[in-house]
Structures are given as structure tokens and as C-alpha cells.
PDB file of C-alpha atoms and ligand atoms in Angstrom:
ATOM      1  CA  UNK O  20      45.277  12.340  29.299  1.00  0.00           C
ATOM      2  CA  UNK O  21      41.795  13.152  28.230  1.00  0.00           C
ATOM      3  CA  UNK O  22      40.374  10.143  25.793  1.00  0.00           C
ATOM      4  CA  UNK O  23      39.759  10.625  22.645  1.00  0.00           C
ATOM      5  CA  UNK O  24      36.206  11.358  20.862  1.00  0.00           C
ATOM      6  CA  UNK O  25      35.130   9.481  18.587  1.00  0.00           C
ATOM      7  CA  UNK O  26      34.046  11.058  15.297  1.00  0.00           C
ATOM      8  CA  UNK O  27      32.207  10.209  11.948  1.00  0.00           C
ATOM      9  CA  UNK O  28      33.143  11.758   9.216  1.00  0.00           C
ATOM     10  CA  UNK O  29      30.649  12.055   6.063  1.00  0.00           C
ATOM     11  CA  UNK O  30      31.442  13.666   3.056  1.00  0.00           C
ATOM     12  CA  UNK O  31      28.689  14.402   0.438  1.00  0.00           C
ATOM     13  CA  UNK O  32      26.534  15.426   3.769  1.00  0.00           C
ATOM     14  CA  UNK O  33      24.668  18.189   2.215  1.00  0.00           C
ATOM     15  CA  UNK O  34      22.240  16.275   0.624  1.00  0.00           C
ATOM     16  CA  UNK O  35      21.163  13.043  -0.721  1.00  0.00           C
ATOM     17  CA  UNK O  36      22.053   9.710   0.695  1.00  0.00           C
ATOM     18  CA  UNK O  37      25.147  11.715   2.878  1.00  0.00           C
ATOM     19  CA  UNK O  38      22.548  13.566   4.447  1.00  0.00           C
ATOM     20  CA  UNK O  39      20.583  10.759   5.369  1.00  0.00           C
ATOM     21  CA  UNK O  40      23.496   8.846   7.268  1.00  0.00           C
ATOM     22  CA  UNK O  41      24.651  12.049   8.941  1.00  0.00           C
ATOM     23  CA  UNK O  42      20.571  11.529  10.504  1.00  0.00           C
ATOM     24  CA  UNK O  43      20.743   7.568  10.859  1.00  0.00           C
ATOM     25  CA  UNK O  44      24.427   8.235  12.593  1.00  0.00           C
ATOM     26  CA  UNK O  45      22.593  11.068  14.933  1.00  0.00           C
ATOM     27  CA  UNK O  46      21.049   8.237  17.569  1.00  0.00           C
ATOM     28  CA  UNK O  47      24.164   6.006  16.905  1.00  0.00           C
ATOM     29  CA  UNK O  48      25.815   6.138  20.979  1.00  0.00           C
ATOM     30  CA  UNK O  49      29.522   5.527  20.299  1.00  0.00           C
ATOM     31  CA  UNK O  50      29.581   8.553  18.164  1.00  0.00           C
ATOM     32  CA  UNK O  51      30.551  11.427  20.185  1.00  0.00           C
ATOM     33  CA  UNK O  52      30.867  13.880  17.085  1.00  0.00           C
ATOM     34  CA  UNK O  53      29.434  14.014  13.351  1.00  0.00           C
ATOM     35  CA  UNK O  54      32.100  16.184  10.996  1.00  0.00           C
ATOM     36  CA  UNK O  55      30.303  17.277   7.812  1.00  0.00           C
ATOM     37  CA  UNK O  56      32.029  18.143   4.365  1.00  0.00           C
ATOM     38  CA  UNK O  57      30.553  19.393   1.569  1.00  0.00           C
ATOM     39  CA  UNK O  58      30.673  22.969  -0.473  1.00  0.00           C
ATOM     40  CA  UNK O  59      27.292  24.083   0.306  1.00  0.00           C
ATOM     41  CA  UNK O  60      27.850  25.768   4.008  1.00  0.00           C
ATOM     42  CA  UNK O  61      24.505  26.421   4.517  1.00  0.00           C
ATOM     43  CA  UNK O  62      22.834  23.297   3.585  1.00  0.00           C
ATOM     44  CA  UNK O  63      25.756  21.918   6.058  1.00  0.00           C
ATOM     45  CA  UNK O  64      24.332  24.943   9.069  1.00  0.00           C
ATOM     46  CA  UNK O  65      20.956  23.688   8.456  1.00  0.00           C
ATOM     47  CA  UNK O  66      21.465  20.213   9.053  1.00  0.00           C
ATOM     48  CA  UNK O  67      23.513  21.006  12.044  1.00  0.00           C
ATOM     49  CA  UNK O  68      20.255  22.363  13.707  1.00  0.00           C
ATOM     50  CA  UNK O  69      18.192  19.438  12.550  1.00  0.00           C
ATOM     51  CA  UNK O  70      20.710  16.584  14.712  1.00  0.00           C
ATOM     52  CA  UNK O  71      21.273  16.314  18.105  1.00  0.00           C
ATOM     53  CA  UNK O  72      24.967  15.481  18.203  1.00  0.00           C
ATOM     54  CA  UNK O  73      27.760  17.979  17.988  1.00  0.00           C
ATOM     55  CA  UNK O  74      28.936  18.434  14.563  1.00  0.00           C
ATOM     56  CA  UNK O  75      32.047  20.152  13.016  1.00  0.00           C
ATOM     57  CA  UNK O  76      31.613  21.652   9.097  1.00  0.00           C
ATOM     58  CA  UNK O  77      34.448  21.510   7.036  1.00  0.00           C
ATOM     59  CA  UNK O  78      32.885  23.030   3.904  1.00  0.00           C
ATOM     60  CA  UNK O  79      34.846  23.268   0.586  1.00  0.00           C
ATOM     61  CA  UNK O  80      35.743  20.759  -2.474  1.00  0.00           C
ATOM     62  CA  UNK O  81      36.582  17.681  -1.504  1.00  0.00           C
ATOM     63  CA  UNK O  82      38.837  17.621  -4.835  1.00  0.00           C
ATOM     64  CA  UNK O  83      40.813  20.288  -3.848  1.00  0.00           C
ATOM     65  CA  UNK O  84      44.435  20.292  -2.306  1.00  0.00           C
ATOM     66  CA  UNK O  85      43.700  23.612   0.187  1.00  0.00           C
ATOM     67  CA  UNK O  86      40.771  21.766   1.819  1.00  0.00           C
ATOM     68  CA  UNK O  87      42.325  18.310   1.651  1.00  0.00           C
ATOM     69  CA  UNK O  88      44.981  19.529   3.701  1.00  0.00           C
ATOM     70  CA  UNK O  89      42.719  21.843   6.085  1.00  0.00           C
ATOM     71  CA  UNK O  90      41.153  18.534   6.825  1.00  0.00           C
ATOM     72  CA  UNK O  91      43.933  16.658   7.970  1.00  0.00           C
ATOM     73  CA  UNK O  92      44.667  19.418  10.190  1.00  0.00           C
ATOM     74  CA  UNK O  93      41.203  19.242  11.869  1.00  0.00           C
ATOM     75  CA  UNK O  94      42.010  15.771  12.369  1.00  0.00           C
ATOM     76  CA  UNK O  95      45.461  16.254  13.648  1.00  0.00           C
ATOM     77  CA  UNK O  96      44.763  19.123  15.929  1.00  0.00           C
ATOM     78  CA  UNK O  97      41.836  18.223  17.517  1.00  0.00           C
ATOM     79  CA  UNK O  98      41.782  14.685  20.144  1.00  0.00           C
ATOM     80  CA  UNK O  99      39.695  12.015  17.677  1.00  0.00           C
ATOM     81  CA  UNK O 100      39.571   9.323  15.856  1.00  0.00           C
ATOM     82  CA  UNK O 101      37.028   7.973  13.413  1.00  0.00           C
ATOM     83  CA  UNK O 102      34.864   5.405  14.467  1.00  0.00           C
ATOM     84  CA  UNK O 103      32.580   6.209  10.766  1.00  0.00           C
ATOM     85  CA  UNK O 104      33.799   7.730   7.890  1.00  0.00           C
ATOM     86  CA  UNK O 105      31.452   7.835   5.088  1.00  0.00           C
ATOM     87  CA  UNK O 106      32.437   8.825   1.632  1.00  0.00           C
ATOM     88  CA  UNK O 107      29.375  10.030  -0.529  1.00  0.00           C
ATOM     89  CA  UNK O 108      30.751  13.117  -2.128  1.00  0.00           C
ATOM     90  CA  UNK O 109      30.374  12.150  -6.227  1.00  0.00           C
ATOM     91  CA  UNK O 110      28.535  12.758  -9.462  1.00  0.00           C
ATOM     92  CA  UNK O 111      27.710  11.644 -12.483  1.00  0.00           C
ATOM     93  CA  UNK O 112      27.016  12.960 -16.391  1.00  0.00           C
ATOM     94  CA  UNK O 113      25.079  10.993 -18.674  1.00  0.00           C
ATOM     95  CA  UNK O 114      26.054  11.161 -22.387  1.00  0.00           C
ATOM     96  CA  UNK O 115      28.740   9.665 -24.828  1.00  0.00           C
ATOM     97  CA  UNK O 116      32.400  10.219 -23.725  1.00  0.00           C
ATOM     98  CA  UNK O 117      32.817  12.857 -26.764  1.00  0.00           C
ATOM     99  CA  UNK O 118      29.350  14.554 -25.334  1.00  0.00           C
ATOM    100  CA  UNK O 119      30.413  15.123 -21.683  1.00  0.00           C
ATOM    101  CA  UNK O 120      34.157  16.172 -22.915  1.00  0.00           C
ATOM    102  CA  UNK O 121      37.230  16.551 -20.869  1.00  0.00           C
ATOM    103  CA  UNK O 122      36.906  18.355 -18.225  1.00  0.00           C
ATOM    104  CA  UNK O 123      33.876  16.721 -17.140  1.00  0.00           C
ATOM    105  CA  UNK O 124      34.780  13.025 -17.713  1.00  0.00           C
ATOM    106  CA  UNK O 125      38.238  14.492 -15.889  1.00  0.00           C
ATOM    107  CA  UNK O 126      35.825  15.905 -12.694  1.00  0.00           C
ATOM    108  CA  UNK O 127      34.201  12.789 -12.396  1.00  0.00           C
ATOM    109  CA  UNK O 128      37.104  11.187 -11.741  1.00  0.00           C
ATOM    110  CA  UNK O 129      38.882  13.572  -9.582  1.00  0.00           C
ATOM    111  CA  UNK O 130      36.032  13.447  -7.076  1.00  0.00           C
ATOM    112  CA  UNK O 131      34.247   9.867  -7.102  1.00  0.00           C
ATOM    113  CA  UNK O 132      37.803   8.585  -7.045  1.00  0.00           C
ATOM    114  CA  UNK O 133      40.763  10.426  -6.409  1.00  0.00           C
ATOM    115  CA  UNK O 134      38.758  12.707  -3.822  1.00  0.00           C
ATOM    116  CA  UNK O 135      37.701   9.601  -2.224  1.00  0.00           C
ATOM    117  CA  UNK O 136      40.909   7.604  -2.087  1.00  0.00           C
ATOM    118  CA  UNK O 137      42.478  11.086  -0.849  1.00  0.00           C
ATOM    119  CA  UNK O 138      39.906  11.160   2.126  1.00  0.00           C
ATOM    120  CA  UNK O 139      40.495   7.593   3.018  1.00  0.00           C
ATOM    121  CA  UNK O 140      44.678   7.791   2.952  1.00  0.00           C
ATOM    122  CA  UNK O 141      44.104  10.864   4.991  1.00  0.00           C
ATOM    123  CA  UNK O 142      41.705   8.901   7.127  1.00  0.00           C
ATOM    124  CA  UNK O 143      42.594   5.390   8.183  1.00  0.00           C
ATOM    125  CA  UNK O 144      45.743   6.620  10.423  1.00  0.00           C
ATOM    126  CA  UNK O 145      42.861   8.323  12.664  1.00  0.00           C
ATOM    127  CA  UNK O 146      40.743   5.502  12.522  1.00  0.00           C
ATOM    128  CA  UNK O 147      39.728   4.291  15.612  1.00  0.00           C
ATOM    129  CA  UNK O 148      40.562  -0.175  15.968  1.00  0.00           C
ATOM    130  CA  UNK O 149      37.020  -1.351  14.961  1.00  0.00           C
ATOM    131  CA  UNK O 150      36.119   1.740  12.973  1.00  0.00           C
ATOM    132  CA  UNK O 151      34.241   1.352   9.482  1.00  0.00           C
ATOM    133  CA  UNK O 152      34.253   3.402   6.219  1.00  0.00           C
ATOM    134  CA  UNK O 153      31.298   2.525   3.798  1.00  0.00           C
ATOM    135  CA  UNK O 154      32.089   4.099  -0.449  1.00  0.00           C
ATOM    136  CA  UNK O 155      29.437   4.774  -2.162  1.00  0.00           C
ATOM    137  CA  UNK O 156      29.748   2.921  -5.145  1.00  0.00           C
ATOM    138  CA  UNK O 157      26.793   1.823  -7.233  1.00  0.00           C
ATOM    139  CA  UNK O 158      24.794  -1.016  -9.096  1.00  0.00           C
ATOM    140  CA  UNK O 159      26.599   0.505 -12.394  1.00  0.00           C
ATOM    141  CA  UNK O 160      29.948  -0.866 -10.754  1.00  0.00           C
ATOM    142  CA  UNK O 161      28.855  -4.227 -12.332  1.00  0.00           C
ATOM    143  CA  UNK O 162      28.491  -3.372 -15.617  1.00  0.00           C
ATOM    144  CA  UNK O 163      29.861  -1.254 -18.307  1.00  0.00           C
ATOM    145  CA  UNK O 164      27.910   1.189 -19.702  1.00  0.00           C
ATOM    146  CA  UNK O 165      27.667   3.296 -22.675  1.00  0.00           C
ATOM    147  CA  UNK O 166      26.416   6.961 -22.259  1.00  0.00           C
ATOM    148  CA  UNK O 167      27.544   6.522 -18.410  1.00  0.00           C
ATOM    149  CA  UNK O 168      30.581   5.049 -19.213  1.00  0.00           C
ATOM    150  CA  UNK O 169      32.986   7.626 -16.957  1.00  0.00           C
ATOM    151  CA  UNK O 170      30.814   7.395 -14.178  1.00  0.00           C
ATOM    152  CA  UNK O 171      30.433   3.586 -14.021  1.00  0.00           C
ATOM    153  CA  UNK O 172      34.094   3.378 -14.003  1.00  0.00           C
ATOM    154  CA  UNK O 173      34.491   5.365 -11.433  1.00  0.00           C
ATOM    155  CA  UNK O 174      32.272   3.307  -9.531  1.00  0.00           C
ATOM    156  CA  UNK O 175      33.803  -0.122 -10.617  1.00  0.00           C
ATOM    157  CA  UNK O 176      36.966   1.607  -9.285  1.00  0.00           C
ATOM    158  CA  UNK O 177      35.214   2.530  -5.745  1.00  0.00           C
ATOM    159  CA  UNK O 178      34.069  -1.051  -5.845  1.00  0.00           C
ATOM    160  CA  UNK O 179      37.644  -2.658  -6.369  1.00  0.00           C
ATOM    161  CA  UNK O 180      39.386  -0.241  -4.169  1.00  0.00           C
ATOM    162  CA  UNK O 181      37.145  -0.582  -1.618  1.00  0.00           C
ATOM    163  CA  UNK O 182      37.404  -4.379  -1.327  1.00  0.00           C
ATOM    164  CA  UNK O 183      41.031  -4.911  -1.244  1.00  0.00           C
ATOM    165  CA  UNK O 184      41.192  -1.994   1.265  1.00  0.00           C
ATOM    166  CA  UNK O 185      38.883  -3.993   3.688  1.00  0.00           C
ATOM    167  CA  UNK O 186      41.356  -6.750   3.528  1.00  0.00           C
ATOM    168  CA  UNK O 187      44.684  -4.934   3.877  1.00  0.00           C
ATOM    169  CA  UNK O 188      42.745  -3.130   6.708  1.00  0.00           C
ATOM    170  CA  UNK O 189      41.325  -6.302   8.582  1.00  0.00           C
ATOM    171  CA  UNK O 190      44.700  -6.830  10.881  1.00  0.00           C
ATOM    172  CA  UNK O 191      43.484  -3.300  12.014  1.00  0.00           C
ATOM    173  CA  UNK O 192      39.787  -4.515  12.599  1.00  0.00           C
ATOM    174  CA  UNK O 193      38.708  -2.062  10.153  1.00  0.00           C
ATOM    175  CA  UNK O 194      35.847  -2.601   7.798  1.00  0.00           C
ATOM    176  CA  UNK O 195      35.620  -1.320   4.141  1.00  0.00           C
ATOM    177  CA  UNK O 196      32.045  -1.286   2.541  1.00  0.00           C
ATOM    178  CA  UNK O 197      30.925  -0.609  -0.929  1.00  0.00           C
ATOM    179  CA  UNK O 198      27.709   0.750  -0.801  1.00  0.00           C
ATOM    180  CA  UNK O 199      26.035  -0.492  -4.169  1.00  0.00           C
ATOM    181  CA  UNK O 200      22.371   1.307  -4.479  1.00  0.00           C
ATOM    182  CA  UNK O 201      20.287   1.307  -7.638  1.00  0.00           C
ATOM    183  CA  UNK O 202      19.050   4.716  -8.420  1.00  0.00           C
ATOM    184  CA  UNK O 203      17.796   6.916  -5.639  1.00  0.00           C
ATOM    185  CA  UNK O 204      15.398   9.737  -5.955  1.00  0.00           C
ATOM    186  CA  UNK O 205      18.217  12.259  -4.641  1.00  0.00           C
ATOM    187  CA  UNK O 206      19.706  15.823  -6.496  1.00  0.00           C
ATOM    188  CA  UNK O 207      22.413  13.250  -7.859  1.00  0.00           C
ATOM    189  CA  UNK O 208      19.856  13.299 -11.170  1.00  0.00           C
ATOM    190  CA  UNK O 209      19.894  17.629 -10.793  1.00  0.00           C
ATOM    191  CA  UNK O 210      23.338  17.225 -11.958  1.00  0.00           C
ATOM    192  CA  UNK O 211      23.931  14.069 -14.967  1.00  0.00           C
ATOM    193  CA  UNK O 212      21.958  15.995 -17.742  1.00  0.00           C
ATOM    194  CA  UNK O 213      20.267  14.564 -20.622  1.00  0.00           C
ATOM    195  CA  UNK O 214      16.773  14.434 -18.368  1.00  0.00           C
ATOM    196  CA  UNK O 215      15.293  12.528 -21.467  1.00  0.00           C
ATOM    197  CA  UNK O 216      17.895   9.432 -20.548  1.00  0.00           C
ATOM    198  CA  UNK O 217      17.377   9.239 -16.535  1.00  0.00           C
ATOM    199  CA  UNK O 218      13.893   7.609 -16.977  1.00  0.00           C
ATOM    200  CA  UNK O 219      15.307   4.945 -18.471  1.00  0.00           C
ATOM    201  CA  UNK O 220      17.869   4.284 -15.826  1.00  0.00           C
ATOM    202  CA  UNK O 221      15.290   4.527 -12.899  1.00  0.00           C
ATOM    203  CA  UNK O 222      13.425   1.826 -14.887  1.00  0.00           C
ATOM    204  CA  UNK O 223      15.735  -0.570 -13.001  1.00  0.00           C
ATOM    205  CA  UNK O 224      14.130   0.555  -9.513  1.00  0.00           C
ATOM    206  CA  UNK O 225      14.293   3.515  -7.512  1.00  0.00           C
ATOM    207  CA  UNK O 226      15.634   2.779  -4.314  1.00  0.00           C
ATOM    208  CA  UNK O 227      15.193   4.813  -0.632  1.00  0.00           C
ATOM    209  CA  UNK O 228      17.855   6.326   0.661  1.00  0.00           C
ATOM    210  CA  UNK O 229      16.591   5.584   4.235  1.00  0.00           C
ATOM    211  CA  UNK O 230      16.793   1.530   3.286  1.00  0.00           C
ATOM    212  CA  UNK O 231      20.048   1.725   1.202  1.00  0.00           C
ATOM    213  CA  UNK O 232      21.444   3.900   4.203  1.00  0.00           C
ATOM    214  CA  UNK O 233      20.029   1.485   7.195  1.00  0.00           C
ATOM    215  CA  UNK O 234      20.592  -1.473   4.959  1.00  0.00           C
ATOM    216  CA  UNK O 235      24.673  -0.478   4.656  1.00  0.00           C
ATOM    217  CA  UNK O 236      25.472  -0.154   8.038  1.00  0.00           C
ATOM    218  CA  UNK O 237      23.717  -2.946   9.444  1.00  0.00           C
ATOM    219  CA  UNK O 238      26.447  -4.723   6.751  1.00  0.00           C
ATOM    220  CA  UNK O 239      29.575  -2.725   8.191  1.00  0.00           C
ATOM    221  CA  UNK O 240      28.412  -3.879  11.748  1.00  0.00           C
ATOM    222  CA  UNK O 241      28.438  -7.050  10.074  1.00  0.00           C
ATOM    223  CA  UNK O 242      31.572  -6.465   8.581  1.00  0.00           C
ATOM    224  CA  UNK O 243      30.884  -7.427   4.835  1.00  0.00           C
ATOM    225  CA  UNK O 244      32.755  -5.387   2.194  1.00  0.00           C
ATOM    226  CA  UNK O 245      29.591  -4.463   0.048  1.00  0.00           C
ATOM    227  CA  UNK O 246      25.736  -3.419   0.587  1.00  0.00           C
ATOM    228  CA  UNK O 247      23.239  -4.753  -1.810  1.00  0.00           C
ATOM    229  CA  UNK O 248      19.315  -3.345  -1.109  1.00  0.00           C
ATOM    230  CA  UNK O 249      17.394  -4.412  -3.614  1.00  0.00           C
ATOM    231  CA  UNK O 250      17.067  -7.370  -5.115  1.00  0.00           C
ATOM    232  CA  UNK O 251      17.486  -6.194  -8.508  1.00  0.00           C
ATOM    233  CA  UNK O 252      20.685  -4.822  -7.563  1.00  0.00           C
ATOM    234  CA  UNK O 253      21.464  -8.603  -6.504  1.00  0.00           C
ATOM    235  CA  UNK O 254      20.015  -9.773  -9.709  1.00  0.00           C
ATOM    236  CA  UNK O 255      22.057  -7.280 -12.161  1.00  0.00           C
ATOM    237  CA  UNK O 256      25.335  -8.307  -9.797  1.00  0.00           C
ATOM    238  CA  UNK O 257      24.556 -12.017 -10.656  1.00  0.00           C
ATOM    239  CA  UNK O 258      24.055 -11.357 -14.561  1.00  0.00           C
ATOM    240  CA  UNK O 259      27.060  -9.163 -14.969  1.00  0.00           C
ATOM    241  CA  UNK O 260      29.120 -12.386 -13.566  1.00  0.00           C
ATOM    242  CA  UNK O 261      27.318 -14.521 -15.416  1.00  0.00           C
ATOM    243  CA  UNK O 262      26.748 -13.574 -19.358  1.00  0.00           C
ATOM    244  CA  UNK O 263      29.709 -12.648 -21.123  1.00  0.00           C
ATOM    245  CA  UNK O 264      30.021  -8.395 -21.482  1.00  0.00           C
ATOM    246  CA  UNK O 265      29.257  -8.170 -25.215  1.00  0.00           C
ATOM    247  CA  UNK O 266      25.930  -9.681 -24.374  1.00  0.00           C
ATOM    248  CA  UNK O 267      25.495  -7.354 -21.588  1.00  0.00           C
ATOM    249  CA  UNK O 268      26.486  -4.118 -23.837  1.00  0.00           C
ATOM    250  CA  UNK O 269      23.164  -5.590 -26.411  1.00  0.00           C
ATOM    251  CA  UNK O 270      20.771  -6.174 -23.488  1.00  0.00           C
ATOM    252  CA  UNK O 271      21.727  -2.369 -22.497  1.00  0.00           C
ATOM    253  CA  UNK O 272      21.255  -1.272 -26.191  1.00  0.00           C
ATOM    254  CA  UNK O 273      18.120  -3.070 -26.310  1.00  0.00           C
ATOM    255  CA  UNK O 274      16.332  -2.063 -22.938  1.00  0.00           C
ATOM    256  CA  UNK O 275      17.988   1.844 -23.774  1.00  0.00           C
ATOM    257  CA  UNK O 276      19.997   1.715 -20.292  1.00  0.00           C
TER     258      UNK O 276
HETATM  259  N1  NAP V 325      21.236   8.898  -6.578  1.00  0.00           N
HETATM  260  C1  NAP V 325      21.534   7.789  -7.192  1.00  0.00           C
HETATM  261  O1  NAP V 325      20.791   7.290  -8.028  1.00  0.00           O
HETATM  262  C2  NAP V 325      22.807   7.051  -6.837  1.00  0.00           C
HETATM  263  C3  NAP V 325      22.872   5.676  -7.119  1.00  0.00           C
HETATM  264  C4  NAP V 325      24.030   4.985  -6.810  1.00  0.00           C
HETATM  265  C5  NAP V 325      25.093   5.636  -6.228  1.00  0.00           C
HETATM  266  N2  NAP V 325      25.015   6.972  -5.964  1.00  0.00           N
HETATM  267  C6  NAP V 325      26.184   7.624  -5.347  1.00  0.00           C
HETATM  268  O2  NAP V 325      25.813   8.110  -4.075  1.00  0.00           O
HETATM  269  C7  NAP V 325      26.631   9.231  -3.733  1.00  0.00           C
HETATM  270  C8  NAP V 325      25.740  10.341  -3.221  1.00  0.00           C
HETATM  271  O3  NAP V 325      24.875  10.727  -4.253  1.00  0.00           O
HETATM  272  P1  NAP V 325      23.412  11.276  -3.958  1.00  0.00           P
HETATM  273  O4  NAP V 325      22.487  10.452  -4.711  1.00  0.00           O
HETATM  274  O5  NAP V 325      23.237  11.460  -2.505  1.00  0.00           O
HETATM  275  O6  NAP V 325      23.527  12.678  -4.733  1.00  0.00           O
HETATM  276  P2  NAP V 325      23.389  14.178  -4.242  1.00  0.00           P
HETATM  277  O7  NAP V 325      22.114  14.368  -3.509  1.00  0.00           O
HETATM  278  O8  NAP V 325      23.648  15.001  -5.471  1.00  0.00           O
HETATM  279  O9  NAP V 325      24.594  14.337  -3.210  1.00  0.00           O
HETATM  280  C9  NAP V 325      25.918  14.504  -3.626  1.00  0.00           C
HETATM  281  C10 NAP V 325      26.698  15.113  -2.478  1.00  0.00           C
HETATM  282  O10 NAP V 325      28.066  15.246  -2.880  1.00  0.00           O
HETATM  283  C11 NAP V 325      28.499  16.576  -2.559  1.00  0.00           C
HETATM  284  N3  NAP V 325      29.531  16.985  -3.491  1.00  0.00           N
HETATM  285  C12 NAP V 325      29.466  16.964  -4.839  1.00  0.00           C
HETATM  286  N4  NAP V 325      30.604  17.437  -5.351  1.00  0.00           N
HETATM  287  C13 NAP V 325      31.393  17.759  -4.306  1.00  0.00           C
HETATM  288  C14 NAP V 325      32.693  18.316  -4.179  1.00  0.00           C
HETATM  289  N5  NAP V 325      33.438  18.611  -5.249  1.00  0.00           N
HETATM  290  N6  NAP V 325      33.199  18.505  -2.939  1.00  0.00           N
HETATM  291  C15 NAP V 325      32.460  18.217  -1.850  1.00  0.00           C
HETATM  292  N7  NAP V 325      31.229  17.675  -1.896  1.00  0.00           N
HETATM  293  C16 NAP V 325      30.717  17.468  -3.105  1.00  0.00           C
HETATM  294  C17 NAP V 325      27.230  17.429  -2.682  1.00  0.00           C
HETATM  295  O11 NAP V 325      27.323  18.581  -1.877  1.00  0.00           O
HETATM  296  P3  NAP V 325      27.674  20.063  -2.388  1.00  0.00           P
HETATM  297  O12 NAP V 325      27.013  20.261  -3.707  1.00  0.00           O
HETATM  298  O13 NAP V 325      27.111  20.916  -1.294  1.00  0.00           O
HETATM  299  O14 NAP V 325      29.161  20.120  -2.445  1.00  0.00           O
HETATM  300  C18 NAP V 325      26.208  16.480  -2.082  1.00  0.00           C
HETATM  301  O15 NAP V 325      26.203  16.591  -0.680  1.00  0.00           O
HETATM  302  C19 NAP V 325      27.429   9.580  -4.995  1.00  0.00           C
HETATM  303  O16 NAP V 325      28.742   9.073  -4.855  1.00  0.00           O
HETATM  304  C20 NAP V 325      26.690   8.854  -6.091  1.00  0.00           C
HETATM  305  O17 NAP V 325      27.535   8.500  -7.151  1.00  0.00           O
HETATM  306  C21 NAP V 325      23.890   7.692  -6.244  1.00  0.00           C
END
């Protein structure tokens, strides 16, 4: 029987920091094929031309049922398993709760965490033994914060899902990551709104999305369960566990996080 190829699989890989591992994953020699999902089909053709390997696109939302289950077709009809899966599909709106409203706040959820637990379930029974998935999660896991409250949730979800999967998935000699970046100069910011608010967030440090991406899976080859870059991120990681949350939630009020 003809072995099977080994595949990454990157959602989110039309742009940003998905785009940039879908590159960095390019020169990567175990990989046999990249799979890319994300709606825009032609960003996804474009890139295609730009890497070496073969790729499959599964365009579509990664929210939705029809192209959840179209990709766990691809998977099941075709001879793979997943050596990378990389989940960087997500978004965020900036605002009060009431602001963004309900179907936004909903949306949020739906794709940085129901989207992404989804992929994974659908995922690790394809995963090769030794195979990694890295989440992107973010620095705002650590802390709660008003006018980003949804989407730091979400993230603090990624964060804690993504940990205790790497240890129910060890006997399997899978790794879990949680990829934790500071801001990154990506479209991400296209999308949150209030454009008067995202300067003060990037006052914490804009971070590359080459380093956060290198930086993330030289810690899956490691096999650690989150990805730190900068040492801000480290330091905001260390305060959040330190000082006690009402503290934290005056700092923020004070710096206008
Ligand atoms: N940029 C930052 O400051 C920052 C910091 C920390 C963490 N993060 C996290 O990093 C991840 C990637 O963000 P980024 O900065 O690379 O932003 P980005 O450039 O806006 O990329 C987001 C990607 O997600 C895809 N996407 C969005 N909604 C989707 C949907 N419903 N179905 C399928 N794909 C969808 C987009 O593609 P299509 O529009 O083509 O579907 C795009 O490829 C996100 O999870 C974000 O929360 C970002």
C-alpha cells in the first residue's frame, strides 16, 4: 500500500501570520503537502504560485457546517495525515460588549473558538504520531480586558483548550501550542474598528510575524505548549499572575489599553 503524505494544514492562510507559516512550512522536508483554508480563493491561488510545495485550497468559512464537513472529506478521501496543522483563522472587534452587539460578540466566538476546536476534533484522528498543532491565541489571553473583552476571551479559551489538549494528546506524541503574539502589523487591525483605540494597543509592541511565526515552531519542535516572542509578552504573562485582576483592570484604565 502506497504510504501516506504527510500534510499541513493552515487555516487563516490568506493573509497575516497564516500566510507567513504556510511560507516558513514551504522549505520544511517532512511536509509533502501544504492544504490552505480560508474564504478568499484568490488570495489562497496567489500564494499557491508563490511556494514550492504542492498545496490543496479548501476555501470557504471555517465556521460553517457545509465546509466543515467538505473538509473532513478531503481528509478522509485522500491518503494523509497531518504532520502540521495550524489554526490562525480569527478576529477581533474592539468596543464595549453593548457597542459590538450580538451577532458580532456571537462571530467572534464561533470562529476563534468553536471553528477552531471544530478543526482540531476533525483533525487529531489524521494526525500523524509526532505531529503538532500550534492556536493562535494571544498576549490578551492573560488578561481581561474591557473594550476587547469578547475577543480576549476567546483567546483565554484558545489558551486553556490548547494546554490541556497537549496533555490528553501526549500518549499520542502530539504537541499542542498556544501561539501568544503581542500585536502584529497584519489586516487583523482592517477588521476590529474603532481605529482611534488600536494605537493604544500597539503601544505594548508590535511584533513580526516572521519572529512570532519562526519563534512558535522552533517551540512545537521543542514540544512546549505555548510561544512567547517578546519579552513584553513574557512580562504582561508574569504581571497578570502576579497582581490581583482588579489592579490589572486600573492599570488598563489608566494606560487606555
Ligand atoms: N495581528 C495581531 O495583532 C494578532 C495578535 C495576537 C493574535 N492574533 C491572532 O492571530 C490570528 C491571525 O490573525 P492575523 O493577525 O494574521 O490577521 P489577518 O491578517 O486578518 O488574518 C486572519 C485570517 O483569518 C481568515 N479568516 C477570517 N475569518 C475567517 C472565516 N470565517 N473562515 C475562514 N478563514 C477566516 C482570513 O482569511 P479570509 O478573510 O480570506 O477568510 C485571514 O487569512 C488570529 O487568530 C488573531 O486573533 C493576531
Amino acid at each position: 500500500m502506497e504510504s501516506k503524505k504527510n500534510i499541513a494544514v493552515i487555516t487563516g492562510a490568506s493573509s497575516g501570520i497564516g500566510l507567513e507559516f504556510a511560507k516558513q512550512l514551504d522549505s520544511d522536508q517532512r511536509i509533502d503537502e501544504i492544504w490552505l483554508c480560508a474564504r478568499r480563493e484568490n488570495r489562497l491561488q496567489d500564494l499557491t504560485q508563490s511556494l514550492n510545495k504542492t498545496t490543496k485550497i479548501i476555501a470557504g468559512d471555517v465556521t460553517d457546517l457545509i465546509w466543515q464537513n467538505r473538509f473532513y472529506q478531503e481528509l478522509e478521501q485522500n491518503n494523509v495525515q497531518i504532520h502540521t496543522l495550524i489554526n490562525s483563522a480569527g478576529m477581533g472587534k474592539k468596543g464595549t460588549v453593548e457597542e459590538i452587539g450580538c451577532k458580532n460578540n456571537a462571530y467572534m466566538i464561533d470562529l476563534n473558538c468553536r471553528a477552531l476546536t471544530i478543526v482540531c476534533s476533525i483533525c487529531i484522528p489524521f494526525m500523524a504520531i509526532g505531529g503538532r498543532i500550534l492556536n493562535l491565541s494571544s498576549v490578551a489571553a492573560f488578561l481581561p480586558q474591557p473594550r476587547f473583552a469578547v475577543y480576549a476571551a476567546t483567546k483565554s479559551y484558545v489558551l486553556s483548550y490548547s494546554r490541556a489538549l497537549h496533555r490528553e494528546l501526549k500518549s499520542k506524541e502530539i504537541t499542542v501550542t498556544a501561539v501568544c503574539p503581542n500585536p502584529m502589523e497584519t489586516e487583523f487591525f482592517q477588521h476590529t474598528g474603532k481605529p482611534q483605540e488600536i494605537s493604544s494597543i500597539k503601544k505594548i509592541g508590535l511584533e513580526q510575524v516572521e519572529k512570532v511565526a519562526a519563534k512558535a515552531l522552533r517551540r512545537s519542535e521543542r514540544k512546549k505548549d505555548i510561544s512567547l516572542q517578546s519579552l513584553s509578552a513574557k512580562f504582561v504573562r508574569i504581571v497578570a499572575r502576579i497582581l490581583p485582576h482588579p489592579l490589572i483592570l486600573w492599570i488598563e484604565e489608566k494606560i487606555g489599553l
